Short mmCIF file of C-alpha atoms and ligand atoms in Angstrom, two decimals:
data_model
loop_
_atom_site.label_atom_id
_atom_site.label_comp_id
_atom_site.label_asym_id
_atom_site.label_seq_id
_atom_site.Cartn_x
_atom_site.Cartn_y
_atom_site.Cartn_z
CA MET A 1089 51.85 -130.44 -22.55
CA PRO A 1090 55.65 -131.05 -23.19
CA SER A 1091 58.20 -128.35 -22.40
CA LEU A 1092 60.52 -126.45 -25.31
CA PRO A 1093 63.43 -128.54 -26.59
CA LEU A 1094 65.43 -125.66 -26.65
CA PRO A 1095 67.45 -123.90 -24.07
CA ALA A 1096 65.64 -120.82 -22.31
CA VAL A 1097 68.99 -119.03 -21.46
CA LEU A 1098 71.03 -117.87 -24.27
CA SER A 1099 74.33 -117.79 -24.29
CA LEU A 1100 74.93 -114.08 -24.72
CA SER A 1101 78.79 -114.83 -25.17
CA ALA A 1102 78.07 -116.18 -28.82
CA TYR A 1103 76.74 -113.14 -30.12
CA ASP A 1104 78.23 -109.57 -30.54
CA HIS A 1105 75.34 -107.96 -31.72
CA LEU A 1106 71.51 -108.12 -31.19
CA LEU A 1107 68.79 -107.21 -33.82
CA LEU A 1108 65.67 -106.81 -32.15
CA ASP A 1109 62.25 -106.57 -33.61
CA LEU A 1110 60.06 -104.19 -31.98
CA ASP A 1111 56.02 -105.40 -32.15
CA GLY A 1112 55.71 -108.41 -30.42
CA CYS A 1113 59.52 -108.61 -29.28
CA VAL A 1114 60.23 -105.14 -27.27
CA TRP A 1115 56.98 -103.96 -26.94
CA VAL A 1116 52.85 -104.82 -27.91
CA GLY A 1117 51.34 -101.58 -28.35
CA GLU A 1118 52.19 -99.07 -25.30
CA ALA A 1119 53.55 -101.68 -23.19
CA PRO A 1120 56.92 -103.21 -23.09
CA THR A 1121 56.99 -106.87 -23.05
CA PRO A 1122 57.71 -108.36 -19.38
CA ARG A 1123 61.00 -106.63 -18.11
CA ALA A 1124 62.15 -105.99 -21.63
CA GLN A 1125 64.01 -102.84 -20.42
CA ASP A 1126 66.05 -105.04 -17.93
CA ALA A 1127 66.87 -107.45 -20.89
CA ILE A 1128 68.10 -104.30 -22.72
CA ALA A 1129 69.74 -102.71 -19.91
CA ALA A 1130 71.43 -105.99 -19.27
CA LEU A 1131 72.64 -105.93 -23.36
CA ARG A 1132 74.24 -102.48 -22.95
CA ASP A 1133 76.28 -103.56 -19.76
CA ALA A 1134 77.36 -106.46 -21.46
CA ARG A 1135 78.66 -104.00 -24.25
CA LYS A 1136 76.50 -105.68 -27.37
CA GLY A 1137 75.93 -103.97 -30.54
CA ILE A 1138 72.21 -103.31 -30.53
CA ALA A 1139 69.68 -102.58 -33.59
CA PHE A 1140 66.03 -102.31 -33.45
CA VAL A 1141 64.60 -103.54 -36.88
CA THR A 1142 60.84 -103.02 -37.75
CA ASN A 1143 58.55 -103.83 -40.46
CA ASP A 1144 56.43 -101.08 -39.15
CA GLY A 1145 55.82 -98.20 -41.42
CA ARG A 1146 53.11 -96.12 -39.80
CA HIS A 1147 55.95 -93.74 -37.74
CA ALA A 1148 59.28 -92.09 -38.60
CA ASP A 1149 62.49 -93.06 -37.20
CA ASP A 1150 62.72 -90.25 -34.66
CA ASP A 1151 59.36 -91.36 -33.46
CA PHE A 1152 60.40 -94.77 -32.67
CA VAL A 1153 63.32 -93.38 -30.91
CA ARG A 1154 60.88 -91.05 -28.77
CA LYS A 1155 58.99 -94.12 -28.00
CA LEU A 1156 62.17 -96.25 -26.92
CA TRP A 1157 62.85 -93.60 -24.36
CA ARG A 1158 59.24 -92.85 -23.27
CA LEU A 1159 59.03 -96.71 -22.33
CA GLY A 1160 62.12 -96.64 -20.80
CA PHE A 1161 64.66 -97.71 -23.06
CA GLN A 1162 68.22 -96.36 -24.17
CA ALA A 1163 68.20 -95.92 -27.83
CA SER A 1164 69.88 -93.57 -30.52
CA ARG A 1165 68.66 -92.96 -34.08
CA GLU A 1166 71.58 -94.87 -35.55
CA GLU A 1167 70.23 -98.35 -33.72
CA VAL A 1168 66.71 -97.86 -35.18
CA VAL A 1169 66.47 -99.31 -38.87
CA THR A 1170 62.83 -99.26 -40.50
CA VAL A 1171 61.25 -100.01 -43.66
CA GLY A 1172 60.57 -96.70 -44.26
CA GLY A 1173 64.29 -95.98 -44.60
CA ALA A 1174 64.56 -99.13 -46.61
CA LEU A 1175 61.97 -97.77 -48.91
CA GLN A 1176 63.54 -94.56 -49.09
CA HIS A 1177 67.02 -96.28 -50.13
CA VAL A 1178 65.10 -98.43 -52.72
CA LEU A 1179 63.00 -95.88 -54.55
CA ALA A 1180 65.97 -93.10 -54.42
CA GLU A 1181 68.34 -95.95 -56.44
CA SER A 1182 65.05 -96.52 -58.78
CA GLU A 1183 64.13 -94.81 -62.07
CA HIS A 1184 60.95 -93.99 -60.76
CA ARG A 1185 60.05 -90.15 -60.49
CA THR A 1186 56.36 -90.16 -59.51
CA ALA A 1187 54.62 -92.43 -56.72
CA PHE A 1188 50.98 -93.04 -55.40
CA VAL A 1189 51.23 -93.85 -51.66
CA VAL A 1190 49.46 -96.18 -49.69
CA GLY A 1191 51.07 -95.28 -46.25
CA SER A 1192 51.32 -92.98 -43.37
CA PRO A 1193 52.64 -89.73 -43.55
CA ALA A 1194 55.96 -90.91 -42.52
CA VAL A 1195 56.03 -93.06 -45.76
CA HIS A 1196 54.87 -90.06 -47.67
CA ARG A 1197 57.98 -88.25 -46.07
CA HIS A 1198 60.40 -90.94 -46.91
CA VAL A 1199 58.87 -91.28 -50.61
CA ALA A 1200 59.32 -87.47 -51.15
CA ASP A 1201 62.85 -87.60 -49.30
CA ALA A 1202 63.66 -90.41 -51.92
CA GLY A 1203 63.49 -87.43 -54.61
CA LEU A 1204 59.67 -88.74 -56.13
CA ARG A 1205 56.61 -86.87 -56.60
CA ILE A 1206 53.56 -87.98 -55.12
CA LEU A 1207 50.61 -87.80 -57.13
CA ASN A 1208 47.99 -89.02 -54.50
CA GLY A 1209 45.01 -86.59 -54.70
CA SER A 1210 46.20 -85.19 -58.63
CA ASP A 1211 44.60 -86.09 -61.71
CA LEU A 1212 47.59 -88.07 -62.62
CA ALA A 1213 47.70 -90.48 -59.90
CA ALA A 1214 46.95 -93.51 -62.01
CA ARG A 1215 49.97 -92.86 -64.01
CA ALA A 1216 52.32 -92.85 -61.48
CA ASP A 1217 55.86 -95.19 -62.10
CA VAL A 1218 55.27 -96.87 -58.92
CA VAL A 1219 52.74 -97.56 -56.14
CA VAL A 1220 54.23 -97.83 -52.72
CA VAL A 1221 52.43 -99.78 -49.83
CA ALA A 1222 52.64 -99.71 -46.20
CA ALA A 1223 49.99 -100.53 -43.20
CA HIS A 1224 48.70 -97.31 -42.04
CA ASP A 1225 45.94 -96.24 -39.45
CA ARG A 1226 44.08 -94.55 -42.22
CA PHE A 1227 44.01 -96.90 -45.07
CA ASP A 1228 40.75 -96.39 -46.85
CA TYR A 1229 39.09 -97.75 -50.11
CA ALA A 1230 40.07 -94.57 -51.98
CA GLU A 1231 43.78 -95.71 -51.57
CA LEU A 1232 43.09 -99.05 -52.64
CA ARG A 1233 41.16 -97.70 -55.54
CA GLY A 1234 44.23 -95.47 -56.63
CA ALA A 1235 46.79 -98.07 -56.23
CA ILE A 1236 45.07 -100.71 -57.98
CA GLN A 1237 44.29 -98.20 -61.06
CA ALA A 1238 47.86 -97.06 -60.98
CA VAL A 1239 49.31 -100.64 -60.93
CA VAL A 1240 46.66 -101.58 -63.84
CA ARG A 1241 48.26 -98.86 -66.06
CA GLY A 1242 51.64 -100.12 -65.27
CA ALA A 1243 53.08 -98.75 -62.07
CA ALA A 1244 55.41 -100.73 -60.35
CA LEU A 1245 54.58 -102.38 -56.92
CA VAL A 1246 56.66 -102.09 -53.76
CA CYS A 1247 55.54 -102.84 -50.36
CA ALA A 1248 56.95 -102.44 -47.08
CA GLY A 1249 56.78 -106.37 -46.44
CA ARG A 1250 53.98 -109.30 -46.03
CA ASP A 1251 53.47 -109.36 -42.28
CA ALA A 1252 50.09 -110.60 -42.16
CA THR A 1253 49.39 -108.78 -38.69
CA PHE A 1254 51.32 -107.27 -35.67
CA PRO A 1255 50.14 -107.93 -31.93
CA MET A 1256 48.22 -105.44 -30.09
CA PRO A 1257 46.77 -105.31 -26.65
CA ASP A 1258 43.35 -105.65 -28.09
CA GLY A 1259 44.56 -108.64 -30.32
CA PRO A 1260 46.11 -108.62 -34.06
CA TRP A 1261 45.98 -105.63 -36.44
CA PRO A 1262 46.27 -106.21 -40.00
CA GLY A 1263 49.96 -105.53 -41.32
CA ALA A 1264 50.70 -104.37 -44.65
CA GLY A 1265 50.67 -108.17 -45.76
CA PRO A 1266 46.54 -108.06 -46.47
CA ILE A 1267 46.56 -104.43 -48.00
CA VAL A 1268 49.58 -105.66 -50.74
CA ALA A 1269 47.49 -109.05 -51.12
CA ALA A 1270 44.32 -107.01 -52.02
CA ILE A 1271 46.17 -105.01 -54.72
CA GLU A 1272 47.79 -108.08 -55.71
CA TYR A 1273 44.77 -109.79 -55.89
CA ALA A 1274 42.97 -107.03 -58.17
CA THR A 1275 45.88 -106.74 -60.45
CA GLY A 1276 47.71 -109.83 -61.01
CA VAL A 1277 50.90 -108.10 -60.29
CA ARG A 1278 53.24 -109.48 -57.56
CA ALA A 1279 54.57 -106.57 -55.19
CA VAL A 1280 58.75 -106.45 -54.81
CA SER A 1281 59.14 -106.18 -50.68
CA VAL A 1282 61.76 -104.60 -49.09
CA GLY A 1283 60.61 -105.65 -45.37
CA LYS A 1284 61.70 -108.55 -43.31
CA PRO A 1285 62.10 -111.42 -44.58
CA GLU A 1286 64.11 -109.84 -47.53
CA PRO A 1287 67.41 -109.37 -45.88
CA GLN A 1288 67.68 -105.79 -46.43
CA LEU A 1289 66.96 -104.33 -42.87
CA PHE A 1290 69.25 -106.64 -41.19
CA LEU A 1291 71.99 -106.19 -43.54
CA THR A 1292 71.50 -102.15 -42.92
CA ALA A 1293 71.74 -102.99 -39.46
CA LEU A 1294 74.73 -104.87 -39.73
CA ASP A 1295 76.59 -102.20 -41.75
CA ARG A 1296 76.12 -100.10 -38.97
CA LEU A 1297 77.14 -102.10 -36.08
CA GLY A 1298 80.58 -103.33 -37.68
CA PRO A 1299 81.81 -107.04 -37.54
CA GLY A 1300 80.61 -109.72 -35.45
CA ARG A 1301 78.03 -112.31 -34.83
CA ALA A 1302 74.55 -111.11 -34.63
CA LEU A 1303 71.25 -112.76 -33.06
CA VAL A 1304 67.87 -111.75 -34.99
CA VAL A 1305 65.18 -111.51 -31.95
CA GLY A 1306 61.67 -111.54 -33.19
CA ASP A 1307 58.24 -112.69 -33.00
CA ARG A 1308 57.21 -113.95 -36.63
CA LEU A 1309 58.43 -117.18 -37.89
CA ASP A 1310 57.92 -115.84 -41.42
CA ALA A 1311 59.34 -112.23 -41.32
CA ASP A 1312 62.05 -112.74 -38.58
CA ALA A 1313 62.91 -116.12 -38.75
CA GLY A 1314 62.53 -115.89 -42.37
CA GLY A 1315 64.74 -112.64 -42.77
CA ALA A 1316 67.27 -114.09 -40.39
CA ARG A 1317 67.96 -117.12 -42.37
CA ALA A 1318 68.11 -114.83 -45.75
CA ALA A 1319 70.83 -112.75 -44.19
CA GLY A 1320 72.55 -115.89 -42.86
CA LEU A 1321 71.95 -114.95 -39.07
CA ASP A 1322 70.76 -117.13 -36.11
CA CYS A 1323 67.18 -116.44 -34.79
CA ALA A 1324 65.56 -116.49 -31.48
CA ILE A 1325 61.66 -116.67 -31.55
CA VAL A 1326 59.98 -114.90 -28.49
CA LEU A 1327 56.28 -115.82 -27.67
CA THR A 1328 54.87 -112.36 -26.77
CA GLY A 1329 53.48 -111.70 -30.38
CA ALA A 1330 52.43 -113.55 -33.22
CA THR A 1331 54.00 -117.08 -32.71
CA SER A 1332 52.54 -119.39 -30.43
CA ALA A 1333 54.69 -121.95 -28.18
CA ALA A 1334 53.18 -124.58 -30.59
CA ASP A 1335 54.00 -123.02 -33.67
CA ALA A 1336 57.53 -122.31 -32.69
CA ARG A 1337 58.22 -126.28 -31.80
CA ALA A 1338 56.34 -126.90 -35.24
CA ALA A 1339 58.91 -124.92 -37.58
CA ASP A 1340 61.07 -126.26 -40.22
CA PRO A 1341 63.75 -125.40 -40.08
CA PRO A 1342 63.63 -124.73 -36.09
CA PRO A 1343 64.33 -121.32 -34.62
CA ALA A 1344 68.33 -121.53 -33.00
CA HIS A 1345 66.33 -120.14 -29.53
CA VAL A 1346 62.96 -119.74 -28.32
CA ALA A 1347 61.91 -117.94 -25.33
CA ALA A 1348 58.82 -117.01 -23.31
CA SER A 1349 59.95 -113.41 -23.87
CA LEU A 1350 63.02 -111.26 -24.69
CA ALA A 1351 63.68 -111.16 -21.08
CA GLU A 1352 63.69 -114.82 -20.50
CA LEU A 1353 65.89 -115.27 -23.47
CA ILE A 1354 68.60 -112.81 -21.97
CA LEU A 1355 68.17 -112.88 -18.40
CA GLY A 1356 66.65 -116.50 -17.76
CA ARG A 1357 63.38 -117.32 -15.86
CA ALA A 1358 62.58 -114.68 -13.07
MG1 LIG B 1315 57.23 -108.35 -34.43
#
């Protein structure tokens, strides 16, 4: 098999900031990817700006900060940029007043914090102004039915992203994409997505980090490399998640860097 035609070791001096995906890049489930703590410590030592940028709407921002510390990473709340926060921002800026939510308790909180009344479980659920969709572990048929009925009656449809899957130790778990696709299929309405590959999460991260050249690192060609392109940024694809070496090699346009893992990208081969 031919080796990767791209340098395994990144020239860190080319970048001031690194925008790191979480699932499949920093960790898989509860396990950090190999030597990821060392890689991020090296970025701290080199005084790089860091943001953790995730399409995962299952947890609140504070949960991500706690998980990072639990797994051995230093991180601050400011460095965590989540799709839940982006959903909240988009909804707060919108005209919508009521919502039907397909999502975790964290997403419910973001919708409520945006000032919308959540109609799940009420007689008025089908009259919601907007249906908000994110993947979560408790997704069920009643949520799907509620979402479809509200959209058929005219609700707007907003989703956390279209990721097909995210990697877990026992294999891929469904992301928001398959749930959104089910609602779109049933209603004929196309959702508006706020997650990667829309550029918004990266732009929010850059806003917080300030001026400088940034590199996106992630495991998905569609969400991470696509989102980086939309935001005008370079992307490194790591092979600890959704993308195989063959897929990375075949990508058009190719990512700026491909590495076996985040640590190999930052530190080189062990
Ligand atoms: Mg990922």
